[in-house]
Every structure is written in C-alpha cells, then in structure tokens.
CSV table of C-alpha atoms and ligand atoms in Angstrom, one decimal:
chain,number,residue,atom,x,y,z
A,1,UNK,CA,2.8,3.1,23.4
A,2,UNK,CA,3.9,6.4,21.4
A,3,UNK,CA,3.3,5.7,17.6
A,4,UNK,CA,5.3,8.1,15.3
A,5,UNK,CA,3.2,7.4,11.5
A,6,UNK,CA,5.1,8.9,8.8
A,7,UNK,CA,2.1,9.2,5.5
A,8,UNK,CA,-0.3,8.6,8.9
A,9,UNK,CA,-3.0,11.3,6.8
A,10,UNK,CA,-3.0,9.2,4.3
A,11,UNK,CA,-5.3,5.7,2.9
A,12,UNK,CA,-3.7,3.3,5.2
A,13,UNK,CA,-2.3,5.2,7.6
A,14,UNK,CA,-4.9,7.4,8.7
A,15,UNK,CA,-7.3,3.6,9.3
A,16,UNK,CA,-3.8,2.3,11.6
A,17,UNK,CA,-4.0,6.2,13.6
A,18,UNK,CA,-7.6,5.7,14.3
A,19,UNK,CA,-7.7,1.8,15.3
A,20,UNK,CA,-3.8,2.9,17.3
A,21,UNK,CA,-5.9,5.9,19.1
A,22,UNK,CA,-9.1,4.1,19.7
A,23,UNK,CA,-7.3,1.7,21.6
A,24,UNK,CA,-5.6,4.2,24.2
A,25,UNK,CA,-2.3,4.6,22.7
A,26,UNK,CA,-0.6,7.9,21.4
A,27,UNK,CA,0.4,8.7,17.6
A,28,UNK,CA,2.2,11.3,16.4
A,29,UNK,CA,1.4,11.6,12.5
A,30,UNK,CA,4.0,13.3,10.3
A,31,UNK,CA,2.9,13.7,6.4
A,32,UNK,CA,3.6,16.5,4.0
A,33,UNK,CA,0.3,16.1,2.4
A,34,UNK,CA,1.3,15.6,-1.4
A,35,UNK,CA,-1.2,12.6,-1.4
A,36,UNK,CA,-2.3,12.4,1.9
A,37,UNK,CA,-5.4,14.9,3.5
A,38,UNK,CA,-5.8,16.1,6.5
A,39,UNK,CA,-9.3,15.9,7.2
A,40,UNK,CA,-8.5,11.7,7.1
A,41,UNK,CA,-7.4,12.6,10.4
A,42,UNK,CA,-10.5,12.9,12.8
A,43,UNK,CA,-9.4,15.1,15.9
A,44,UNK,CA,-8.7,13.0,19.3
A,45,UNK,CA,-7.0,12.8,22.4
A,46,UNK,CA,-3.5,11.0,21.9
A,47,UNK,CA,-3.0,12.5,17.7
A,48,UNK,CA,-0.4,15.1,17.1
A,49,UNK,CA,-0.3,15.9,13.2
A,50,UNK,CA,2.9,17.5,12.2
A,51,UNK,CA,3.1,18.9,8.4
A,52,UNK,CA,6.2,17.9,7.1
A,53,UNK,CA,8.7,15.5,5.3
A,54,UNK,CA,10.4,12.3,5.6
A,55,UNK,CA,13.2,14.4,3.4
A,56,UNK,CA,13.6,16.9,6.4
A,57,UNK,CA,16.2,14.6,8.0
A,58,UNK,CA,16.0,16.7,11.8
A,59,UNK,CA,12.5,16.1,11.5
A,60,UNK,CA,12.2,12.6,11.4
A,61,UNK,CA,15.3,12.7,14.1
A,62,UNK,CA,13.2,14.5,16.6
A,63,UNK,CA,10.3,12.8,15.8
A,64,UNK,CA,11.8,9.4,16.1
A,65,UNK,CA,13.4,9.9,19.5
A,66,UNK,CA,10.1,10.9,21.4
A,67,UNK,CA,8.3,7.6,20.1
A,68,UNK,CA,8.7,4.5,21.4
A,69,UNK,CA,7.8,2.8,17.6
A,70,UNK,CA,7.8,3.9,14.1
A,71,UNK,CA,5.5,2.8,11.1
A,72,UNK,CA,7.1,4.2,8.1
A,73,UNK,CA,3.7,4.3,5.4
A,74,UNK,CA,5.1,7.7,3.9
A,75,UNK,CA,6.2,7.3,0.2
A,76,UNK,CA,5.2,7.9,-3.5
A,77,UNK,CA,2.8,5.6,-4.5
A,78,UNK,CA,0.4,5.0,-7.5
A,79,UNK,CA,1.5,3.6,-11.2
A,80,UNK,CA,0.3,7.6,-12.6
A,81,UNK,CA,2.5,9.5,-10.0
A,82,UNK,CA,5.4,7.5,-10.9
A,83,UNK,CA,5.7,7.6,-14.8
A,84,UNK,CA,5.2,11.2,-14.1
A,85,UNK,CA,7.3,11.8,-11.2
A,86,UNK,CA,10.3,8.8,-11.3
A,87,UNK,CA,13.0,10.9,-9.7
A,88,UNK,CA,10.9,12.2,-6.7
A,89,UNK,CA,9.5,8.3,-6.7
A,90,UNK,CA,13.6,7.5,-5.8
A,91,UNK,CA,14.2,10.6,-3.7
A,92,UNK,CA,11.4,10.0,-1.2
A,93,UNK,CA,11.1,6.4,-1.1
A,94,UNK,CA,14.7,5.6,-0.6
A,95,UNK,CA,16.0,8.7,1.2
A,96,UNK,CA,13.0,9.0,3.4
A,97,UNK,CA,13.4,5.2,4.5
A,98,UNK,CA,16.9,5.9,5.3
A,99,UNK,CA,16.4,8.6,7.4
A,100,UNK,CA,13.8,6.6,9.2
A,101,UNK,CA,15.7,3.4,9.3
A,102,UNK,CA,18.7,5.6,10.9
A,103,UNK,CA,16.6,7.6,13.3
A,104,UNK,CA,15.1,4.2,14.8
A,105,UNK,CA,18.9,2.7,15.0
A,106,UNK,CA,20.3,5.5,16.3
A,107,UNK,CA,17.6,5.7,19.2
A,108,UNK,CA,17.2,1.7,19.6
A,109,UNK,CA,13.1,2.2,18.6
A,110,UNK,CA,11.6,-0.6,16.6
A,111,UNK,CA,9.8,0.1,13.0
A,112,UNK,CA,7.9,-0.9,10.3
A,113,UNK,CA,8.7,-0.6,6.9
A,114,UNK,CA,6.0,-0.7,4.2
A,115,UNK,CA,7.1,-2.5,1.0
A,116,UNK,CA,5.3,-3.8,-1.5
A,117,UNK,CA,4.0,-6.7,-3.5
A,118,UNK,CA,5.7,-4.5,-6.3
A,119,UNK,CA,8.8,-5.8,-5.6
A,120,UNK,CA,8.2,-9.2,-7.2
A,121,UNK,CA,7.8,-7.3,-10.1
A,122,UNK,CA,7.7,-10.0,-13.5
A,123,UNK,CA,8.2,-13.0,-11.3
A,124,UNK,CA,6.5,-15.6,-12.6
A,125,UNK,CA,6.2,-18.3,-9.5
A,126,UNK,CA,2.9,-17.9,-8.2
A,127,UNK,CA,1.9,-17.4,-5.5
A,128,UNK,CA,4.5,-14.9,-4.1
A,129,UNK,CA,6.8,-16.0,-1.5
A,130,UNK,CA,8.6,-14.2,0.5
A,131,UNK,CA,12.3,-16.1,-0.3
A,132,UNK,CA,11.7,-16.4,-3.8
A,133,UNK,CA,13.8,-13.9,-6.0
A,134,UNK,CA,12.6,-10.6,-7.7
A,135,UNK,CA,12.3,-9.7,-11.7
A,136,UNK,CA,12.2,-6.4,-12.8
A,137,UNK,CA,11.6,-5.0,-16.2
A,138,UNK,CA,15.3,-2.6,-18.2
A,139,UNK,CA,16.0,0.3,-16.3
A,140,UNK,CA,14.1,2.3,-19.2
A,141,UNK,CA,10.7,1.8,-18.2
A,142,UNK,CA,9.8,4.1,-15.2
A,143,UNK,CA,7.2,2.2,-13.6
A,144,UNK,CA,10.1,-0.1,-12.4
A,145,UNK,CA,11.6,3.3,-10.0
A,146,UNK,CA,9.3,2.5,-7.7
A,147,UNK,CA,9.9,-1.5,-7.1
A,148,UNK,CA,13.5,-1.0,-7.1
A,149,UNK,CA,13.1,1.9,-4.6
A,150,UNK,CA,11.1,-0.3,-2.2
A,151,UNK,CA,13.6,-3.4,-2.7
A,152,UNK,CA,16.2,-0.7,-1.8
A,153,UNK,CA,14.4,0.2,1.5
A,154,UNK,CA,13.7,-3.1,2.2
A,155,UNK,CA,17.4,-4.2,1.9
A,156,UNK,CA,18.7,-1.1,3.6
A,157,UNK,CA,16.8,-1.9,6.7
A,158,UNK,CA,18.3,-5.6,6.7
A,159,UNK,CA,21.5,-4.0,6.6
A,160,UNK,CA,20.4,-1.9,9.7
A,161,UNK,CA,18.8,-5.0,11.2
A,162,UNK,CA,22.4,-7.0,10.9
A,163,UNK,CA,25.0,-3.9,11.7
A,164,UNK,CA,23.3,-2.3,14.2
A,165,UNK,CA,20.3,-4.5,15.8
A,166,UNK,CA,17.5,-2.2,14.8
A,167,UNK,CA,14.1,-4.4,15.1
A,168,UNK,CA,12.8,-4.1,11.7
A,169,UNK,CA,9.4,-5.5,10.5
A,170,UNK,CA,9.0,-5.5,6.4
A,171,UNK,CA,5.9,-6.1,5.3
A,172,UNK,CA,5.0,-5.8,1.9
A,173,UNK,CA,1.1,-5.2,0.9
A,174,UNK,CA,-1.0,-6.4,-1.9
A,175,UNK,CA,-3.5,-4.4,-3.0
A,176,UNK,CA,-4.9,-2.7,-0.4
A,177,UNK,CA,-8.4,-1.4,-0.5
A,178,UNK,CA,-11.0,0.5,0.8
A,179,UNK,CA,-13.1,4.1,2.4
A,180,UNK,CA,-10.5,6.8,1.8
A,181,UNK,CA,-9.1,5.3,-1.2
A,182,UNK,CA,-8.4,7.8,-4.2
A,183,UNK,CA,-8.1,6.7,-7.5
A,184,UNK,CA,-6.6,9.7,-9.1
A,185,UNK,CA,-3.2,7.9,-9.1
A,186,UNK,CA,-4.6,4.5,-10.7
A,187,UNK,CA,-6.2,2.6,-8.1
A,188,UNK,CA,-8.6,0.8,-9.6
A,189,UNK,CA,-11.3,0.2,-7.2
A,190,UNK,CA,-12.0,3.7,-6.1
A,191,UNK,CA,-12.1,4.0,-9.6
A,192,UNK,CA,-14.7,1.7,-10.7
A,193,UNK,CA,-16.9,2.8,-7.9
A,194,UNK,CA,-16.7,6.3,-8.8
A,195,UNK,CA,-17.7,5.7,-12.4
A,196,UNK,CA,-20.3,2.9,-11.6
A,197,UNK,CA,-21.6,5.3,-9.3
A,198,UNK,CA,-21.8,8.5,-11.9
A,199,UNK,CA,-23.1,5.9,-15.0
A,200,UNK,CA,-19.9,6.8,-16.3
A,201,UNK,CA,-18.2,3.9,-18.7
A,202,UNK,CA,-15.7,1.6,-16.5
A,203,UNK,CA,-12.3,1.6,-17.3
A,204,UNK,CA,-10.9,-1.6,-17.6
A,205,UNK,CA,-7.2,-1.0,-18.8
A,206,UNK,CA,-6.1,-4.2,-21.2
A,207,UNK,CA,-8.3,-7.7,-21.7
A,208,UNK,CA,-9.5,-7.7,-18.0
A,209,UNK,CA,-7.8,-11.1,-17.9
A,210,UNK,CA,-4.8,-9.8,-15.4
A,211,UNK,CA,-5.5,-10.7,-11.6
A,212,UNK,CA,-4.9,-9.5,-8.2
A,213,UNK,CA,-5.6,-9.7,-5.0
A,214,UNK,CA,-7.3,-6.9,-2.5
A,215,UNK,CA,-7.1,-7.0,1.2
A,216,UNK,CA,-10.2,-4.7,3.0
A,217,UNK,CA,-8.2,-1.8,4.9
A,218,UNK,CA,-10.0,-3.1,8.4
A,219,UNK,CA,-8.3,-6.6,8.0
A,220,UNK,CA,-4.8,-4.5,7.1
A,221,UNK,CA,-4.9,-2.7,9.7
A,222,UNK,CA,-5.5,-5.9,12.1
A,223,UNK,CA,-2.5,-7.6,10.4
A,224,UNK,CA,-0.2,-5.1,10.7
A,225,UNK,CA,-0.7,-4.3,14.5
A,226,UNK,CA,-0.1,-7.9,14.9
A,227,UNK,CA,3.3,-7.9,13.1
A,228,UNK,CA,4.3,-4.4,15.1
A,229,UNK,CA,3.4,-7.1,18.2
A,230,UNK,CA,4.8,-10.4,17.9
A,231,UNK,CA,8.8,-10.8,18.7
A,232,UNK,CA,8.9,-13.3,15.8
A,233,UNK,CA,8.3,-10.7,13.0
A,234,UNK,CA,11.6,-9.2,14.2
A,235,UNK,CA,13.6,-8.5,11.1
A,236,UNK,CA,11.1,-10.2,8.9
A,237,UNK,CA,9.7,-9.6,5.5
A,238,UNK,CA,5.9,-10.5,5.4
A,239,UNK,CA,3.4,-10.5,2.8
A,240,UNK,CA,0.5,-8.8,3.8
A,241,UNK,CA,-2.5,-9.4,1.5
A,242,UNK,CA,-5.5,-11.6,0.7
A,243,UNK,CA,-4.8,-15.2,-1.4
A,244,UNK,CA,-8.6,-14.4,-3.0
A,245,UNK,CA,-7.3,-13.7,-6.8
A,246,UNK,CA,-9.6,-12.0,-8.7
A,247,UNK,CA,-9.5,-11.1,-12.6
A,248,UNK,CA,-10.0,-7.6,-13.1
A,249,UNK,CA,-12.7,-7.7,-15.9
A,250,UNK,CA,-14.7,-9.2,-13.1
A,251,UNK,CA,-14.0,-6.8,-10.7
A,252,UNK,CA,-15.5,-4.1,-13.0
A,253,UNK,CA,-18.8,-6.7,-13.6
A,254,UNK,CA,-18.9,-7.0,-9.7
A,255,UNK,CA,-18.7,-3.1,-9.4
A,256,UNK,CA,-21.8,-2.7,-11.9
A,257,UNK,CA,-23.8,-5.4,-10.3
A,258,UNK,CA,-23.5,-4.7,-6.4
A,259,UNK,CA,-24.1,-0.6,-6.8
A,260,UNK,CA,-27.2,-1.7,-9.4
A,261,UNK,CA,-25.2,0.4,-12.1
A,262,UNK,CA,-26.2,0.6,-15.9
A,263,UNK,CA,-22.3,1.9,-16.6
A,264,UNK,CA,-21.1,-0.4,-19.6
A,265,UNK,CA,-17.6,-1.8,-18.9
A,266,UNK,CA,-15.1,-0.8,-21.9
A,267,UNK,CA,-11.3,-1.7,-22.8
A,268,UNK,CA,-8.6,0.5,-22.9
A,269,UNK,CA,-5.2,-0.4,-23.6
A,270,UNK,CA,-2.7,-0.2,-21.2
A,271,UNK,CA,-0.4,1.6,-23.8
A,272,UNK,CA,-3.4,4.5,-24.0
A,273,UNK,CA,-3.7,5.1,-20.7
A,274,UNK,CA,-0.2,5.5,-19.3
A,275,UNK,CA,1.2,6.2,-22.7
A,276,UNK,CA,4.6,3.3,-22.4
A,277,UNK,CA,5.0,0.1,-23.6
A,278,UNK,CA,5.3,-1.5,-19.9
A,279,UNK,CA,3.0,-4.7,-19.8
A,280,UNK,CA,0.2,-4.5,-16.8
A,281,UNK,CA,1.4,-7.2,-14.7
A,282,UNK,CA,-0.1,-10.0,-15.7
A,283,UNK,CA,-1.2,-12.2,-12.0
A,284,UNK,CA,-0.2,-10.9,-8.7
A,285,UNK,CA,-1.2,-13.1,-5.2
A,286,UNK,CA,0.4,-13.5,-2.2
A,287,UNK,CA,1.6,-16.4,-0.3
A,288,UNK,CA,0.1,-15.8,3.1
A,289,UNK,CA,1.4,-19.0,5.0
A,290,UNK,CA,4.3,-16.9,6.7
A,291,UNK,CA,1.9,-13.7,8.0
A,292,UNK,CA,-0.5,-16.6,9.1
A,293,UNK,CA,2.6,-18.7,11.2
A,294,UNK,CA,3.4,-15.6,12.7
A,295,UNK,CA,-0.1,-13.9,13.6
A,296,UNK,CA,-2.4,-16.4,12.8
A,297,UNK,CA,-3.8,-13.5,10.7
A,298,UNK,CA,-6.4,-14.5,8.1
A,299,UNK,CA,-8.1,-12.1,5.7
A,300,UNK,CA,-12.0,-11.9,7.3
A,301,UNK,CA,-13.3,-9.2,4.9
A,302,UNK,CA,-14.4,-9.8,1.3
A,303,UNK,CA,-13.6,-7.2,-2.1
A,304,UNK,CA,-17.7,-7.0,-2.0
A,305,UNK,CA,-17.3,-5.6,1.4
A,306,UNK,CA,-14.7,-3.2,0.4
A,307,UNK,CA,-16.8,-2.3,-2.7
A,308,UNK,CA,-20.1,-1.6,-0.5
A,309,UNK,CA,-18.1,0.3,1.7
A,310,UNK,CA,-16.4,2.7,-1.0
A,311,UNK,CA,-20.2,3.1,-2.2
A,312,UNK,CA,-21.1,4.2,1.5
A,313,UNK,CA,-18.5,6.7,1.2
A,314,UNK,CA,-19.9,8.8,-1.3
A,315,UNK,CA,-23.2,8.1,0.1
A,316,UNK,CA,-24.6,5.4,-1.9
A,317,UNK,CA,-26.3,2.5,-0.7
A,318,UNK,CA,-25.3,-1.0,-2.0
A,319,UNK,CA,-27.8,-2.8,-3.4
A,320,UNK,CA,-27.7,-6.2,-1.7
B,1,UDP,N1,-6.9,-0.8,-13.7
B,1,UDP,C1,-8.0,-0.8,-14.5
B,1,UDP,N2,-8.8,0.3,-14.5
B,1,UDP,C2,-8.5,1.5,-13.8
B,1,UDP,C3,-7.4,1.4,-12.9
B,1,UDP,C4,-6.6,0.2,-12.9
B,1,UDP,O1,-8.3,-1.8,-15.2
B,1,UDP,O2,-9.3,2.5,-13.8
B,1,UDP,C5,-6.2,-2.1,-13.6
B,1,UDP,C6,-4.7,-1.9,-13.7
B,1,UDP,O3,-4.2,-1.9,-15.1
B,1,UDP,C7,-4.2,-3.2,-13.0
B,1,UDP,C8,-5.2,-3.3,-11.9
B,1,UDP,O4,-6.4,-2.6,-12.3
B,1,UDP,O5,-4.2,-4.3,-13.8
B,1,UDP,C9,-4.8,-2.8,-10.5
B,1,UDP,O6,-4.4,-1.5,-10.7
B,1,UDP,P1,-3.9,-0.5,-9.5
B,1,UDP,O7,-3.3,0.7,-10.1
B,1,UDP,O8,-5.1,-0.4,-8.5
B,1,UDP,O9,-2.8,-1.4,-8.7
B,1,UDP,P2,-1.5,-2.2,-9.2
B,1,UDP,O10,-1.4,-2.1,-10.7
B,1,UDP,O11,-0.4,-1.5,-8.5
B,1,UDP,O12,-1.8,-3.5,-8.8
C-alpha cells in the first residue's frame, strides 16, 4: 500500500512512517515543518518527504491521487501555539482537512482524520464516549479555536462520508506520548522529563489535582493501523487513548522518582502560565470499549514506559 502522511515529520506521524515502512509498504510524507523536523524522518526505501502545506490545495490534490490511503496528522497543535496563533489554528486545521477530505472523495481513496480528545471540551460525563455531546467554553477564550476546528473537520468528513461515500476513519487521541515529543508547545511530559533531567524545578501548572490519560506512541501507532484496517471503522469516530487516569501532580512525583531526580516539584497557576482566565480541564479519560470492539486494541504500554523512554532520548538511563 501507498501511504500519503500529511504532519508524517512530526511526533506521531513520523512513529506511523517508520512502523508503515518497516513493514514493506510505501509512504509519501508531506509536512511544512512549522512543528514537525525532518531529521524524525530516518532515510529508507519506500519514504518520499515533500516540504509543503496542507494549505497548497494542488499539492494535496497530486499527492492524494498517487496514494492508495491518506492519514491526515498535519495540523496546529499545542495549548501555547494556539493562544498565540488562533487564526492560523482555524486556517490550517479546517482548511487543510478540507482539502484533504475533498482530494480523497474526489479520487475514491480512504483516510484518516486525527481529531482529538479536545473536542469534548468541558463535558462533564466521564469517561468520554464517543456519542455523548460536546461543551465548549464563549467564543472569547482562544484555547477553544482549536476544539471547534477539530469538531469542524470531524463533521465535515461525515458530510463527505454521507454525500459522496468517502471511507472516513476519525479517530480522536488522548494524550499521546512519547521519544520525539517536544514540549515547547505545553506538553507536559517532555516537559517534566527535561527539567527532572536538568535538576531544574517541575512545573506543575494549577493544584496537580486535574487528570489525564497518556497512551505510549508504540501502542498508538498499533491502534491506529488497525483502524486504517478493519472495514468496520468505516466512517467511524474512535477514541484512541489509554483508560489509566493519572493526576498530574503525580505524574511530576513519578517523573522525579523513576529518573532518581532531586528537582523539587512547584505550582504555577494556570492563569501565570498562559496568561487567560481559561480553566485547565479538570479530568480527561477515554472510553475505550468502541476502539476495543473494533480492533480488539488494548493499551500494552505503561506512562513509566513512556517516561523511561523520553529519559533514553536524551541519553539518560532510568533508574529502575
Ligand atoms: N502541564 C503541567 N506542566 C507543564 C505542562 C503541562 O502541569 O509543564 C499540565 C497542563 O496544565 C494539563 C496537563 O499537564 O493539565 C496536560 O497538558 P498538555 O499540554 O500536555 O496536554 P492537554 O492540556 O492538551 O491535555
């Protein structure tokens, strides 16, 4: 199979390209490196990188028509890029997914749309399920642009799916983690490793008492090549995440303890750090019932795993 990857140099799409080309098949990358890095992408038979944008309409056309699938990854992401850049947020995420979404119909090629756990926004009725309804905050607070982007993308591509038969698979992720994570846009646990790592203080934005889930990139990228697979996920939305909830004060003690580091573990409020009066979200964990039924996917890897493998990365060595 032919693999186009749109954000394919980036955390989670560079980890697909390299299980997608390991396995014998051929991917064609296209990213316009704003957050994504080209040395993600290790050099191999089968990988075509093309610079570019999801925004360059002809592009995506061209692209599209000589793959046989699409996995469409490419989009602004992180709470800091956001609140600084809302319009670009909308711009790329909604008219990036259309041009996608309308490239695969036009051509009859089946996709996969990232969403994200985002969209359930300040829904309280845990754990997330796919049919319940989505709460988002007053159009004046910008971290909301990119929620409502992705519940745009994911609603355009029903459209597609119902009008004009495109095989769509939506799959929204929670929290995914692992090597090649950056936390310069808020991310938290390349974050915490860094600093645990440099003695530097850990950041723990608000009372540590909000949760969420994270899913090891390896076991991502295993549940997402099984939803590109199975004719059931056909015009689907999925959650695609971990049910192990974790509070993030203790993500920051279990940081400290598994990388042996004396970095003390301070409080900053969420107001401080991204300077708006938007409330962190408060718990965030995903009904997996529906990815299980359909893959029989199940979350293998732990957040210690991801944690000692984020250590590796910088060329630490856990200690236990
Ligand atoms: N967070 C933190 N310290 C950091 C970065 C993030 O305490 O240095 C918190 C953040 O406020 C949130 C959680 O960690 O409660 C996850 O943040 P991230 O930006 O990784 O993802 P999201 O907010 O999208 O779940």
């Amino acid at each position: 199979m032919h693999f186009l990857i749109t954000g394919g140099a980036g955390f989670l799409g560079s980890h697909l390209t390299d299980a997608l080309v390991a396995r014998g098949d051929e991917v064609t990358v296209l990213d316009d490196l704003s957050t994504g890095r080209a040395r993600n992408l290790s050099p191999a038979a089968g990988l075509a990188f093309v610079e570019g944008s999801v925004l360059d309409r002809d592009l995506v056309e061209r692209l599209t028509a000589r793959a046989d699938c699409a996995v469409h990854l490419a989009a602004k992401v992180g709470v800091r890029l956001i609140l600084d850049s809302p319009r670009e947020t909308i711009e790329t995420n909604v008219e990036g997914t259309r041009h996608v979404l309308d490239a695969c119909a036009r051509h009859g090629k089946r996709v996969l749309l990232a969403s994200s756990s985002e969209v359930y926004g300040l829904s309280e009725e845990l754990p997330f399920r796919e049919d319940a309804p989505v709460l988002r905050g007053a159009t004046s607070e910008p971290r909301w642009c990119y929620a409502s982007s992705k519940e745009l993308g994911e609603r355009l591509a029903l459209a597609y799916a119902r009008e004009s038969g495109l095989d769509v698979r939506i799959a929204r992720f929670f929290n995914v983690v692992g090597p090649r994570q950056r936390g310069r846009y808020g991310m938290v646990l390349p974050n915490f490793v860094r600093q645990a790592l440099s003695g530097e203080p850990i950041t723990v934005f608000g009372d540590g008492t909000q949760t969420r889930s994270f899913l090891h990139v390896a076991d991502w990228v295993r549940a997402v090549s099984s939803l590109l697979e199975v004719p059931a996920a056909r015009g689907e939305v999925v959650n695609v995440g971990s049910p192990r909830e974790v509070a993030i004060e203790r993500v920051g003690r279990l940081v400290r303890e598994r990388l042996a580091s004396s970095s003390p573990i301070v409080h900053m409020p969420y107001r401080e750090v991204y300077g708006i009066r938007t409330p962190d979200l408060v718990r965030r964990v995903p009904d997996t019932a529906k990815l299980e039924a359909l893959t029989g996917f199940r979350a293998e890897l732990s957040l210690e795993e991801a944690i000692d493998d984020l250590a590796r990365e910088r060329g630490a060595v856990p200690s236990r």
